[in-house]
Tab-separated table of C-alpha atoms in Angstrom:
chain	number	residue	atom	x	y	z
A	1249	MET	CA	-27.906	-7.786	108.971
A	1250	ASP	CA	-25.381	-9.915	107.296
A	1251	SER	CA	-26.640	-9.111	103.873
A	1252	GLY	CA	-23.804	-6.650	103.434
A	1253	ALA	CA	-21.295	-9.323	104.203
A	1254	GLY	CA	-23.374	-11.876	102.373
A	1255	GLU	CA	-23.205	-9.800	99.268
A	1256	SER	CA	-19.493	-9.448	99.399
A	1257	SER	CA	-18.949	-13.145	100.006
A	1258	ALA	CA	-21.336	-14.024	97.220
A	1259	ALA	CA	-19.378	-11.690	94.998
A	1260	ASP	CA	-16.297	-13.434	96.326
A	1261	ASP	CA	-17.496	-16.846	95.298
A	1262	TYR	CA	-18.574	-15.671	91.937
A	1263	GLU	CA	-15.300	-13.986	91.271
A	1264	SER	CA	-13.115	-16.401	93.135
A	1265	LEU	CA	-11.705	-17.524	89.843
A	1266	MET	CA	-10.243	-14.081	89.481
A	1267	SER	CA	-9.944	-13.784	93.256
A	1268	THR	CA	-10.891	-10.165	93.406
A	1269	THR	CA	-13.378	-8.665	95.766
A	1270	ASP	CA	-15.358	-5.583	95.037
A	1271	ALA	CA	-13.068	-3.628	97.293
A	1272	GLU	CA	-10.066	-4.711	95.277
A	1273	LEU	CA	-11.774	-3.947	92.019
A	1274	LEU	CA	-12.648	-0.500	93.276
A	1275	LYS	CA	-9.069	-0.012	94.338
A	1276	SER	CA	-7.691	-0.938	90.953
A	1277	ALA	CA	-10.267	1.121	89.137
A	1278	TRP	CA	-9.242	4.051	91.313
A	1279	ARG	CA	-5.565	3.507	90.660
A	1280	ASN	CA	-5.993	3.154	86.936
A	1281	GLU	CA	-8.176	6.209	86.734
A	1282	LYS	CA	-5.663	8.279	88.659
A	1283	ALA	CA	-2.736	7.274	86.553
A	1284	ALA	CA	-4.281	7.310	83.090
A	1285	PRO	CA	-4.097	10.497	81.061
A	1286	GLU	CA	-7.563	10.126	79.610
A	1287	ILE	CA	-10.831	9.225	81.137
A	1288	LEU	CA	-11.526	5.509	81.281
A	1289	ASN	CA	-14.707	3.527	81.088
A	1290	TYR	CA	-17.129	4.163	83.851
A	1291	ALA	CA	-17.353	1.103	86.051
A	1292	ALA	CA	-21.097	1.424	86.476
A	1293	ASP	CA	-21.793	-1.935	88.084
A	1294	LEU	CA	-18.903	-1.645	90.455
A	1295	VAL	CA	-19.976	1.778	91.629
A	1296	GLN	CA	-23.532	0.650	92.001
A	1297	ARG	CA	-22.580	-2.364	94.078
A	1298	SER	CA	-20.179	-0.382	96.199
A	1299	ARG	CA	-22.866	2.180	96.855
A	1300	GLN	CA	-25.224	-0.536	97.991
A	1301	GLN	CA	-22.669	-2.112	100.240
A	1302	ILE	CA	-21.825	1.210	101.769
A	1303	GLN	CA	-25.452	1.901	102.426
A	1304	LEU	CA	-26.001	-1.440	104.072
A	1305	MET	CA	-22.938	-0.905	106.184
A	1306	GLU	CA	-24.153	2.482	107.277
A	1307	GLU	CA	-27.460	1.057	108.353
A	1308	MET	CA	-25.694	-1.754	110.152
A	1309	VAL	CA	-23.483	0.659	112.037
A	1310	GLU	CA	-26.481	2.685	113.086
A	1311	ASP	CA	-28.205	-0.390	114.369
A	1312	TYR	CA	-25.107	-1.391	116.235
A	1313	ILE	CA	-24.915	1.981	117.902
A	1314	ASN	CA	-28.533	1.777	118.894
A	1315	ASP	CA	-28.150	-1.723	120.228
A	1316	GLY	CA	-25.230	-0.617	122.304
A	1317	VAL	CA	-22.756	-2.954	120.734
A	1318	ASP	CA	-19.186	-2.678	121.906
A	1319	PRO	CA	-18.014	0.772	120.711
A	1320	LEU	CA	-14.701	-0.654	119.617
A	1321	THR	CA	-16.354	-2.877	117.057
A	1322	VAL	CA	-18.512	-0.009	115.934
A	1323	SER	CA	-15.547	2.249	115.439
A	1324	LEU	CA	-13.742	-0.408	113.432
A	1325	TYR	CA	-16.670	-0.794	111.128
A	1326	GLN	CA	-16.778	2.949	110.843
A	1327	ILE	CA	-13.127	3.065	109.807
A	1328	ASP	CA	-13.693	0.490	107.112
A	1329	LEU	CA	-16.727	2.387	105.952
A	1330	ASP	CA	-14.750	5.605	105.759
A	1331	ARG	CA	-12.018	3.947	103.761
A	1332	THR	CA	-14.403	2.535	101.222
A	1333	MET	CA	-16.221	5.826	100.919
A	1334	PHE	CA	-12.950	7.599	100.358
A	1335	LEU	CA	-12.066	5.251	97.539
A	1336	LEU	CA	-15.395	5.719	95.885
A	1337	ARG	CA	-15.375	9.457	96.265
A	1338	SER	CA	-11.834	9.841	95.081
A	1339	TYR	CA	-12.618	7.717	92.055
A	1340	LEU	CA	-15.541	9.910	91.130
A	1341	ARG	CA	-13.590	13.048	91.920
A	1342	THR	CA	-10.693	12.086	89.680
A	1343	ARG	CA	-13.094	11.476	86.850
A	1344	LEU	CA	-14.725	14.826	87.378
A	1345	GLN	CA	-11.353	16.529	87.321
A	1346	LYS	CA	-10.551	14.907	84.016
A	1347	ILE	CA	-13.910	15.881	82.645
A	1348	GLU	CA	-13.301	19.469	83.638
A	1349	LYS	CA	-9.947	19.457	81.983
A	1350	TYR	CA	-11.020	17.987	78.685
A	1351	VAL	CA	-14.659	18.861	78.524
A	1352	PHE	CA	-14.773	20.167	74.985
A	1353	HIS	CA	-12.823	17.258	73.662
A	1354	ILE	CA	-15.077	14.788	75.407
A	1355	GLN	CA	-18.135	16.467	74.038
A	1356	LYS	CA	-16.804	16.163	70.541
A	1357	THR	CA	-15.657	12.564	70.676
A	1358	ALA	CA	-18.445	10.018	70.811
A	1359	GLU	CA	-16.193	7.314	72.141
A	1360	GLU	CA	-15.208	9.323	75.154
A	1361	TRP	CA	-18.681	10.685	75.712
A	1362	ASN	CA	-19.903	7.151	76.050
A	1363	ARG	CA	-17.468	6.468	78.799
A	1364	LEU	CA	-19.244	8.873	81.083
A	1365	SER	CA	-22.127	7.949	83.307
A	1366	LYS	CA	-25.464	9.701	82.925
A	1367	GLN	CA	-24.820	12.115	85.772
A	1368	GLU	CA	-21.347	12.822	84.485
A	1369	GLN	CA	-22.753	13.646	81.105
A	1370	LYS	CA	-25.171	16.081	82.629
A	1371	PHE	CA	-22.379	17.631	84.604
A	1372	ALA	CA	-20.185	17.846	81.533
A	1373	SER	CA	-22.830	19.593	79.451
A	1374	ARG	CA	-23.566	22.102	82.153
A	1375	PHE	CA	-19.903	22.693	82.794
A	1376	ALA	CA	-19.156	23.157	79.120
A	1377	GLY	CA	-21.988	25.635	78.850
A	1378	ASP	CA	-20.753	27.566	81.856
A	1379	ILE	CA	-17.168	27.717	80.655
A	1380	LYS	CA	-18.202	28.796	77.213
A	1381	HIS	CA	-20.400	31.483	78.640
A	1382	HIS	CA	-17.632	32.673	80.896
A	1383	LEU	CA	-15.078	32.780	78.114
A	1384	ASP	CA	-17.476	34.540	75.830
A	1385	GLN	CA	-18.347	37.146	78.349
A	1386	SER	CA	-14.925	37.888	79.600
A	1387	VAL	CA	-12.775	37.596	76.533
A	1388	LEU	CA	-14.206	36.340	73.314
A	1389	SER	CA	-16.892	38.898	72.750
A	1390	ARG	CA	-14.297	41.623	72.811
A	1391	LEU	CA	-12.097	40.045	70.225
A	1392	PRO	CA	-12.515	40.838	66.542
A	1393	ASP	CA	-15.111	38.806	64.712
A	1394	GLN	CA	-12.811	36.257	63.257
A	1395	TYR	CA	-11.583	35.096	66.617
A	1396	GLN	CA	-14.690	34.633	68.617
A	1397	SER	CA	-15.003	30.912	68.733
A	1398	HIS	CA	-14.004	29.146	71.892
A	1399	LEU	CA	-13.096	26.095	69.928
A	1400	ARG	CA	-10.867	27.518	67.279
A	1401	GLN	CA	-8.105	30.003	67.255
A	1402	SER	CA	-9.636	31.870	64.388
A	1403	ALA	CA	-12.233	31.329	61.738
A	1404	ALA	CA	-9.369	30.509	59.460
A	1405	SER	CA	-8.331	27.436	61.454
A	1406	GLU	CA	-9.177	24.174	59.867
A	1407	GLU	CA	-9.868	22.349	63.033
A	1408	ASP	CA	-10.789	23.016	66.595
A	1409	ASP	CA	-7.344	23.741	67.809
A	1410	MET	CA	-8.193	25.502	71.034
A	1411	VAL	CA	-9.498	22.320	72.499
A	1412	PRO	CA	-7.061	20.606	74.851
A	1413	GLU	CA	-6.790	16.927	74.216
A	1414	PRO	CA	-5.601	14.285	76.594
A	1415	GLN	CA	-2.015	13.407	75.889
A	1416	LEU	CA	-2.214	9.803	74.944
A	1417	ASP	CA	1.494	9.687	74.373
A	1418	SER	CA	2.279	10.325	77.958
A	1419	TYR	CA	4.167	7.637	79.684
A	1420	VAL	CA	2.688	5.650	82.480
A	1421	VAL	CA	4.120	3.139	84.856
A	1422	CYS	CA	2.347	-0.148	84.702
A	1423	ARG	CA	2.497	-3.669	85.937
A	1424	SER	CA	1.011	-6.842	84.632
A	1425	LYS	CA	-0.323	-9.595	86.792
A	1426	LYS	CA	0.648	-12.416	84.535
A	1427	TYR	CA	3.188	-13.188	81.936
A	1428	LEU	CA	1.872	-11.744	78.707
A	1429	GLY	CA	4.558	-12.776	76.327
A	1430	THR	CA	5.760	-10.571	73.573
A	1431	TYR	CA	3.745	-7.528	72.897
A	1432	GLN	CA	4.069	-5.147	70.055
A	1433	LEU	CA	4.782	-1.709	71.330
A	1434	ASN	CA	4.061	0.719	68.665
A	1435	ASP	CA	2.341	1.144	65.374
A	1436	GLY	CA	5.781	2.033	64.085
A	1437	GLY	CA	5.800	-1.668	64.638
A	1438	GLU	CA	9.336	-2.437	65.476
A	1439	GLU	CA	9.764	-3.466	68.961
A	1440	LEU	CA	8.361	-6.339	70.820
A	1441	ILE	CA	8.892	-6.499	74.492
A	1442	ASN	CA	8.368	-9.277	76.889
A	1443	ILE	CA	5.839	-8.462	79.489
A	1444	GLU	CA	6.448	-10.444	82.610
A	1445	ALA	CA	4.420	-10.697	85.735
A	1446	ASP	CA	5.008	-8.071	88.374
A	1447	ASP	CA	7.670	-6.144	86.551
A	1448	LEU	CA	7.155	-2.434	86.340
A	1449	TYR	CA	7.308	-0.787	82.962
A	1450	ALA	CA	7.264	2.818	81.863
A	1451	LEU	CA	5.519	2.957	78.522
A	1452	PRO	CA	3.510	5.399	76.480
A	1453	TYR	CA	-0.107	5.090	77.414
A	1454	LYS	CA	-1.128	4.667	73.807
A	1455	SER	CA	0.732	1.412	73.422
A	1456	ILE	CA	-0.908	-0.367	76.272
A	1457	LYS	CA	-4.343	1.162	76.053
A	1458	PRO	CA	-6.046	-2.061	74.948
A	1459	LEU	CA	-4.391	-3.980	77.740
A	1460	VAL	CA	-5.546	-1.527	80.339
A	1461	GLU	CA	-9.081	-1.683	79.052
A	1462	SER	CA	-9.174	-5.430	79.240
A	1463	GLY	CA	-7.773	-5.299	82.733
A	1464	GLN	CA	-4.626	-7.209	81.989
A	1465	VAL	CA	-2.231	-4.559	83.147
A	1466	ASP	CA	-2.630	-2.238	86.062
A	1467	LEU	CA	-1.360	1.282	86.145
A	1468	VAL	CA	0.669	2.006	89.193
B	1417	MET	CA	-9.717	26.030	82.467
B	1418	ALA	CA	-9.742	24.154	85.677
B	1419	GLY	CA	-6.926	21.889	84.510
B	1420	THR	CA	-3.469	22.478	85.887
B	1421	SER	CA	-0.546	23.149	83.668
B	1422	ASP	CA	1.365	20.244	85.130
B	1423	PRO	CA	-0.698	17.142	84.595
B	1424	HIS	CA	2.160	14.854	85.376
B	1425	ALA	CA	3.025	15.841	88.870
B	1426	SER	CA	2.971	12.591	90.779
B	1427	ALA	CA	-0.353	10.952	90.278
B	1428	PHE	CA	-0.466	9.806	93.876
B	1429	SER	CA	0.297	11.785	96.950
B	1430	ALA	CA	2.269	10.179	99.730
B	1431	ALA	CA	-0.854	9.968	101.819
B	1432	GLU	CA	-2.630	8.059	99.095
B	1433	LEU	CA	0.224	5.620	98.807
B	1434	GLU	CA	-0.009	5.076	102.508
B	1435	PHE	CA	-3.684	4.460	102.092
B	1436	LEU	CA	-2.949	1.772	99.538
B	1437	ALA	CA	-0.341	0.218	101.777
B	1438	GLU	CA	-2.750	0.008	104.680
B	1439	ASP	CA	-4.534	-2.857	103.029
B	1440	GLU	CA	-1.521	-5.106	103.301
B	1441	ILE	CA	-1.943	-8.034	105.654
B	1442	ILE	CA	0.189	-8.454	108.731
B	1443	GLU	CA	0.041	-10.625	111.801
B	1444	ILE	CA	-1.237	-9.436	115.093
B	1445	VAL	CA	-1.629	-10.971	118.513
B	1446	PRO	CA	-4.854	-9.673	120.001
B	1447	ASN	CA	-5.391	-9.483	123.702
B	1448	LEU	CA	-9.131	-9.304	123.534
B	1449	ARG	CA	-11.905	-11.492	122.430
B	1450	MET	CA	-13.931	-10.398	119.447
B	1451	ASP	CA	-16.156	-12.023	116.897
B	1452	ALA	CA	-15.474	-12.102	113.238
B	1453	LEU	CA	-15.739	-8.774	111.472
B	1454	ASN	CA	-17.369	-8.557	108.084
B	1455	PHE	CA	-16.049	-5.495	106.390
B	1456	ILE	CA	-16.621	-4.314	102.895
B	1457	SER	CA	-12.956	-4.904	102.313
B	1458	GLY	CA	-13.073	-8.455	103.609
B	1459	ASP	CA	-13.772	-10.693	106.555
B	1460	PHE	CA	-11.396	-10.853	109.462
B	1461	GLY	CA	-11.338	-12.515	112.830
B	1462	PRO	CA	-12.563	-13.968	115.042
B	1463	PHE	CA	-10.058	-12.654	117.520
B	1464	ARG	CA	-9.061	-14.641	120.551
B	1465	PRO	CA	-6.512	-13.572	123.113
B	1466	GLN	CA	-2.971	-14.651	122.424
B	1467	ILE	CA	-3.871	-16.369	119.185
B	1468	PRO	CA	-2.082	-14.702	116.285
B	1469	THR	CA	-4.314	-13.715	113.400
B	1470	GLN	CA	-3.996	-11.954	110.115
B	1471	ALA	CA	-5.377	-8.510	109.679
B	1472	PRO	CA	-4.952	-5.590	107.329
B	1473	LEU	CA	-2.563	-2.929	108.450
B	1474	TRP	CA	-5.181	-0.277	109.122
B	1475	LEU	CA	-7.063	-2.616	111.397
B	1476	ALA	CA	-3.897	-3.598	113.201
B	1477	VAL	CA	-2.923	0.008	113.772
B	1478	ALA	CA	-6.407	0.898	114.984
B	1479	LEU	CA	-6.406	-1.955	117.462
B	1480	LYS	CA	-2.905	-1.161	118.571
B	1481	LYS	CA	-3.809	2.452	119.250
B	1482	ARG	CA	-6.509	1.287	121.574
B	1483	GLY	CA	-4.147	-1.103	123.226
B	1484	LYS	CA	-5.993	-4.179	122.088
B	1485	CYS	CA	-3.233	-6.064	120.389
B	1486	THR	CA	0.427	-6.323	119.689
B	1487	ILE	CA	1.751	-6.370	116.181
B	1488	ARG	CA	4.092	-9.055	114.994
B	1489	THR	CA	6.800	-7.580	112.875
B	1490	PRO	CA	6.723	-9.044	109.396
B	1491	GLU	CA	9.634	-11.346	108.861
B	1492	TRP	CA	11.318	-9.178	106.271
B	1493	MET	CA	11.770	-6.535	108.932
B	1494	SER	CA	14.169	-8.459	111.122
B	1495	VAL	CA	17.678	-7.128	111.610
B	1496	ASP	CA	19.227	-10.158	109.926
B	1497	LYS	CA	17.071	-10.070	106.853
B	1498	LEU	CA	17.534	-6.358	106.456
B	1499	THR	CA	21.289	-6.562	106.832
B	1500	GLN	CA	21.288	-9.191	104.127
B	1501	VAL	CA	19.225	-7.017	101.852
B	1502	LEU	CA	21.443	-4.018	102.507
B	1503	GLU	CA	24.576	-5.964	101.615
B	1504	ALA	CA	22.970	-7.274	98.473
B	1505	GLU	CA	21.803	-3.803	97.463
B	1506	ARG	CA	25.270	-2.429	97.868
B	1507	ASP	CA	26.926	-5.200	95.927
B	1508	SER	CA	24.607	-5.730	93.037
B	1509	ASP	CA	23.230	-3.444	90.400
B	1510	LYS	CA	19.755	-4.793	90.613
B	1511	PHE	CA	17.077	-3.958	93.097
B	1512	GLN	CA	16.481	-6.526	95.759
B	1513	PRO	CA	13.041	-8.021	96.211
B	1514	LEU	CA	11.330	-6.104	98.938
B	1515	PRO	CA	7.661	-5.829	99.687
B	1516	PHE	CA	6.063	-3.357	97.362
B	1517	HIS	CA	5.007	-1.047	100.137
B	1518	TYR	CA	7.959	-1.516	102.437
B	1519	VAL	CA	8.445	2.180	103.024
B	1520	GLN	CA	4.910	2.801	104.155
B	1521	ILE	CA	4.651	-0.383	106.174
B	1522	SER	CA	7.821	0.316	108.099
B	1523	ARG	CA	6.775	3.928	108.610
B	1524	LEU	CA	3.408	2.971	110.046
B	1525	LEU	CA	4.896	0.343	112.286
B	1526	PHE	CA	7.514	2.708	113.625
B	1527	ASP	CA	4.946	5.333	114.346
B	1528	HIS	CA	2.510	3.135	116.152
B	1529	ALA	CA	4.110	-0.099	117.195
B	1530	GLN	CA	7.570	0.795	118.262
B	1531	GLY	CA	7.488	-1.415	121.278
B	1532	ASP	CA	6.742	-4.452	119.187
B	1533	ILE	CA	9.784	-4.231	117.018
B	1534	PRO	CA	12.922	-5.820	118.416
B	1535	ASP	CA	15.997	-3.614	118.004
B	1536	THR	CA	13.983	-0.697	116.753
B	1537	TYR	CA	16.920	1.591	116.205
B	1538	MET	CA	18.888	-0.956	114.232
B	1539	VAL	CA	15.939	-1.768	112.065
B	1540	ARG	CA	15.148	1.868	111.488
B	1541	SER	CA	18.661	2.768	110.477
B	1542	LEU	CA	18.940	-0.293	108.240
B	1543	ILE	CA	15.799	0.650	106.407
B	1544	GLU	CA	17.031	4.203	105.974
B	1545	ASP	CA	20.265	2.905	104.535
B	1546	ILE	CA	18.482	0.608	102.176
B	1547	LYS	CA	16.326	3.480	101.003
B	1548	ASP	CA	19.371	5.606	100.346
B	1549	VAL	CA	21.215	2.940	98.434
B	1550	ARG	CA	18.222	2.254	96.247
B	1551	PHE	CA	17.673	5.908	95.539
B	1552	HIS	CA	21.248	6.281	94.571
B	1553	LYS	CA	20.879	3.399	92.168
B	1554	ILE	CA	17.793	4.938	90.658
B	1555	GLY	CA	19.656	8.171	90.142
B	1556	LYS	CA	22.503	6.389	88.436
B	1557	GLY	CA	20.121	4.500	86.240
B	1558	LEU	CA	18.328	7.634	85.189
B	1559	GLU	CA	21.572	9.310	84.255
B	1560	SER	CA	22.274	6.656	81.736
B	1561	ILE	CA	19.034	6.904	79.822
B	1562	SER	CA	20.329	7.910	76.478
B	1563	GLY	CA	18.342	9.990	74.057
B	1564	GLU	CA	18.550	7.766	71.049
B	1565	GLY	CA	15.054	6.496	70.725
B	1566	THR	CA	14.390	5.437	74.238
B	1567	PHE	CA	10.890	4.282	73.784
B	1568	ALA	CA	10.103	2.146	76.725
B	1569	LEU	CA	11.830	1.802	80.011
B	1570	LYS	CA	12.207	-1.319	81.944
B	1571	LEU	CA	14.676	-0.739	84.785
B	1572	LEU	CA	16.268	-4.078	85.483
B	1573	MET	CA	19.753	-2.884	86.004
B	1574	PRO	CA	20.374	0.805	85.987
B	1575	SER	CA	21.937	0.655	82.585
B	1576	VAL	CA	20.368	1.140	79.253
B	1577	MET	CA	20.560	-1.568	76.658
B	1578	LEU	CA	19.626	-0.230	73.294
B	1579	ILE	CA	18.039	-2.889	71.219
B	1580	GLY	CA	17.826	-1.831	67.657
B	1581	PHE	CA	16.872	1.748	67.184
B	1582	SER	CA	13.721	2.321	69.042
B	1583	ILE	CA	13.750	0.633	72.354
B	1584	ALA	CA	15.646	0.523	75.580
B	1585	ALA	CA	15.015	-2.330	77.939
B	1586	ASN	CA	15.549	-1.566	81.574
B	1587	SER	CA	13.082	-3.170	83.865
B	1588	LEU	CA	11.835	-1.385	86.927
B	1589	LYS	CA	11.837	-4.700	88.643
B	1590	ASN	CA	11.341	-4.750	92.370
B	1591	LEU	CA	10.941	-1.035	92.590
B	1592	SER	CA	8.707	-0.186	95.494
B	1593	ALA	CA	5.608	1.954	95.391
B	1594	MET	CA	7.131	5.056	96.940
B	1595	GLU	CA	10.178	4.970	94.724
B	1596	ALA	CA	8.113	4.493	91.609
B	1597	ASN	CA	5.927	7.390	92.628
B	1598	ILE	CA	8.898	9.658	93.133
B	1599	VAL	CA	10.607	8.915	89.835
B	1600	ARG	CA	7.427	8.753	87.884
B	1601	PRO	CA	7.121	12.433	86.975
B	1602	PHE	CA	10.717	12.686	85.943
B	1603	VAL	CA	10.728	9.480	83.976
B	1604	THR	CA	7.485	10.186	82.203
B	1605	ARG	CA	8.445	13.708	81.275
B	1606	ALA	CA	11.898	12.649	80.108
B	1607	LEU	CA	10.635	9.777	77.990
B	1608	GLU	CA	7.955	11.918	76.471
B	1609	THR	CA	10.440	14.568	75.509
B	1610	PHE	CA	12.667	11.960	73.938
B	1611	TYR	CA	9.715	10.583	72.114
B	1612	LYS	CA	8.702	13.972	70.806
B	1613	LEU	CA	12.222	14.810	69.811
B	1614	SER	CA	12.740	11.551	68.030
B	1615	SER	CA	9.529	11.779	66.075
B	1616	SER	CA	10.024	15.433	65.174
B	1617	ASP	CA	13.535	14.527	64.063
B	1618	MET	CA	12.026	12.171	61.599
B	1619	ILE	CA	9.617	14.797	60.343
B	1620	GLN	CA	12.338	17.350	59.843
B	1621	GLU	CA	14.333	14.943	57.770
B	1622	THR	CA	11.632	14.310	55.256
B	1623	ASP	CA	10.847	17.889	54.315
B	1624	HIS	CA	13.772	20.236	54.417
B	1625	ALA	CA	13.168	23.090	51.994
B	1626	PRO	CA	9.446	23.793	52.500
B	1627	ASN	CA	10.183	23.844	56.196
B	1628	ARG	CA	12.175	27.007	55.912
B	1629	GLN	CA	9.302	29.173	54.826
B	1630	GLN	CA	6.805	27.586	57.076
B	1631	THR	CA	8.748	27.747	60.280
B	1632	ALA	CA	7.737	31.324	60.814
B	1633	ASN	CA	4.084	30.377	60.770
B	1634	ARG	CA	4.484	27.063	62.452
B	1635	GLY	CA	6.362	28.493	65.369
B	1636	PRO	CA	3.741	30.352	67.347
B	1637	ARG	CA	0.993	27.944	66.432
B	1638	ARG	CA	2.957	25.033	67.694
B	1639	GLN	CA	3.385	26.729	71.027
B	1640	LEU	CA	-0.312	27.154	71.549
B	1641	LYS	CA	-1.125	23.649	70.580
B	1642	ASP	CA	1.401	21.999	72.801
B	1643	ARG	CA	0.195	23.746	75.953
């Protein structure tokens, strides 16, 4: 019965150095995913563990209801369960939205393709196929020969310029947990800024991409 | 495509910010007896009558709704503290340290725990004033973002210090979640535009003559690409 709680406290001990519980990790993954302009790495383990915890919780709540435990306690557990499920669902939903937006680009770029989970990849392929089919049927097949690709403006284009790409230059607001010292902002290489703990910064996403991936800064 | 044409409308809705704020810990005084609760988000309790305990905001509000506890106002929400903060906000250019989610926390407490807050009306009006003053400061700060190569923004005081050519340092220190969320779309769009303008400026400088002929072609294509 306590295995749900046991798991989270075991995770607690293990991560007590970083003092982050699964719930917190899920929260930051959700926040980062929402604020970033491109799709981030899929937090496979985190999602897996959260799923398990949610399942255990659900079973626990059912048992509680059957045992006739105080309905107040049951409803509180239910609220917590709902909150965690919301986080998880919203995380997955945001990713799906980004996939839908940039599906052709993701298909083309191996690096981004690898950031998707297996199910997301399946979804992306099917979605891409559907969109292509739709575009072909409704518009492209009626255009003159040279212009029938869904990826390029015309056969004369050198690259796939009809494919929307995530704007990596877009600015994001971010915050670092610790003092990171001077950090070089740009490949134009001039400016170094001091990154202090808990200050908010508005920077182009490109410049802090490595920091986000290593979890040192959080997008807000 | 399913994507919207405005990808930078605030990333978070107000409801989502409230959701985030609900995990903040506050003190409650339960009037019931309950064993420890092991949630996915953490372990809280046990609850004993009249013994103050810590709990996340959502739990506190849920218990309060069912009449099972009273909420202890966080100490930053006292009339004295708030008056201090308000004075300081008015006098200085910087933002005063306030809890990151102060807007949401105060909102939730007003909605559900009005009886527990001493001098509710005073506190409420003080918080409104503080919000207004801060917003005003943000507005002033944004006005003074100059175009010349503002690359990164760090709003410390609402004034832009241009270091060298390509950076402005204004730290958004002590900005709260709601405020950051509200200025975010404007700030990001503005900085991006500056960025684009400054880099295209540099391109235009390097090739003058060939540009003339190519602008006709470049024009429409550019439009499509930029989306």
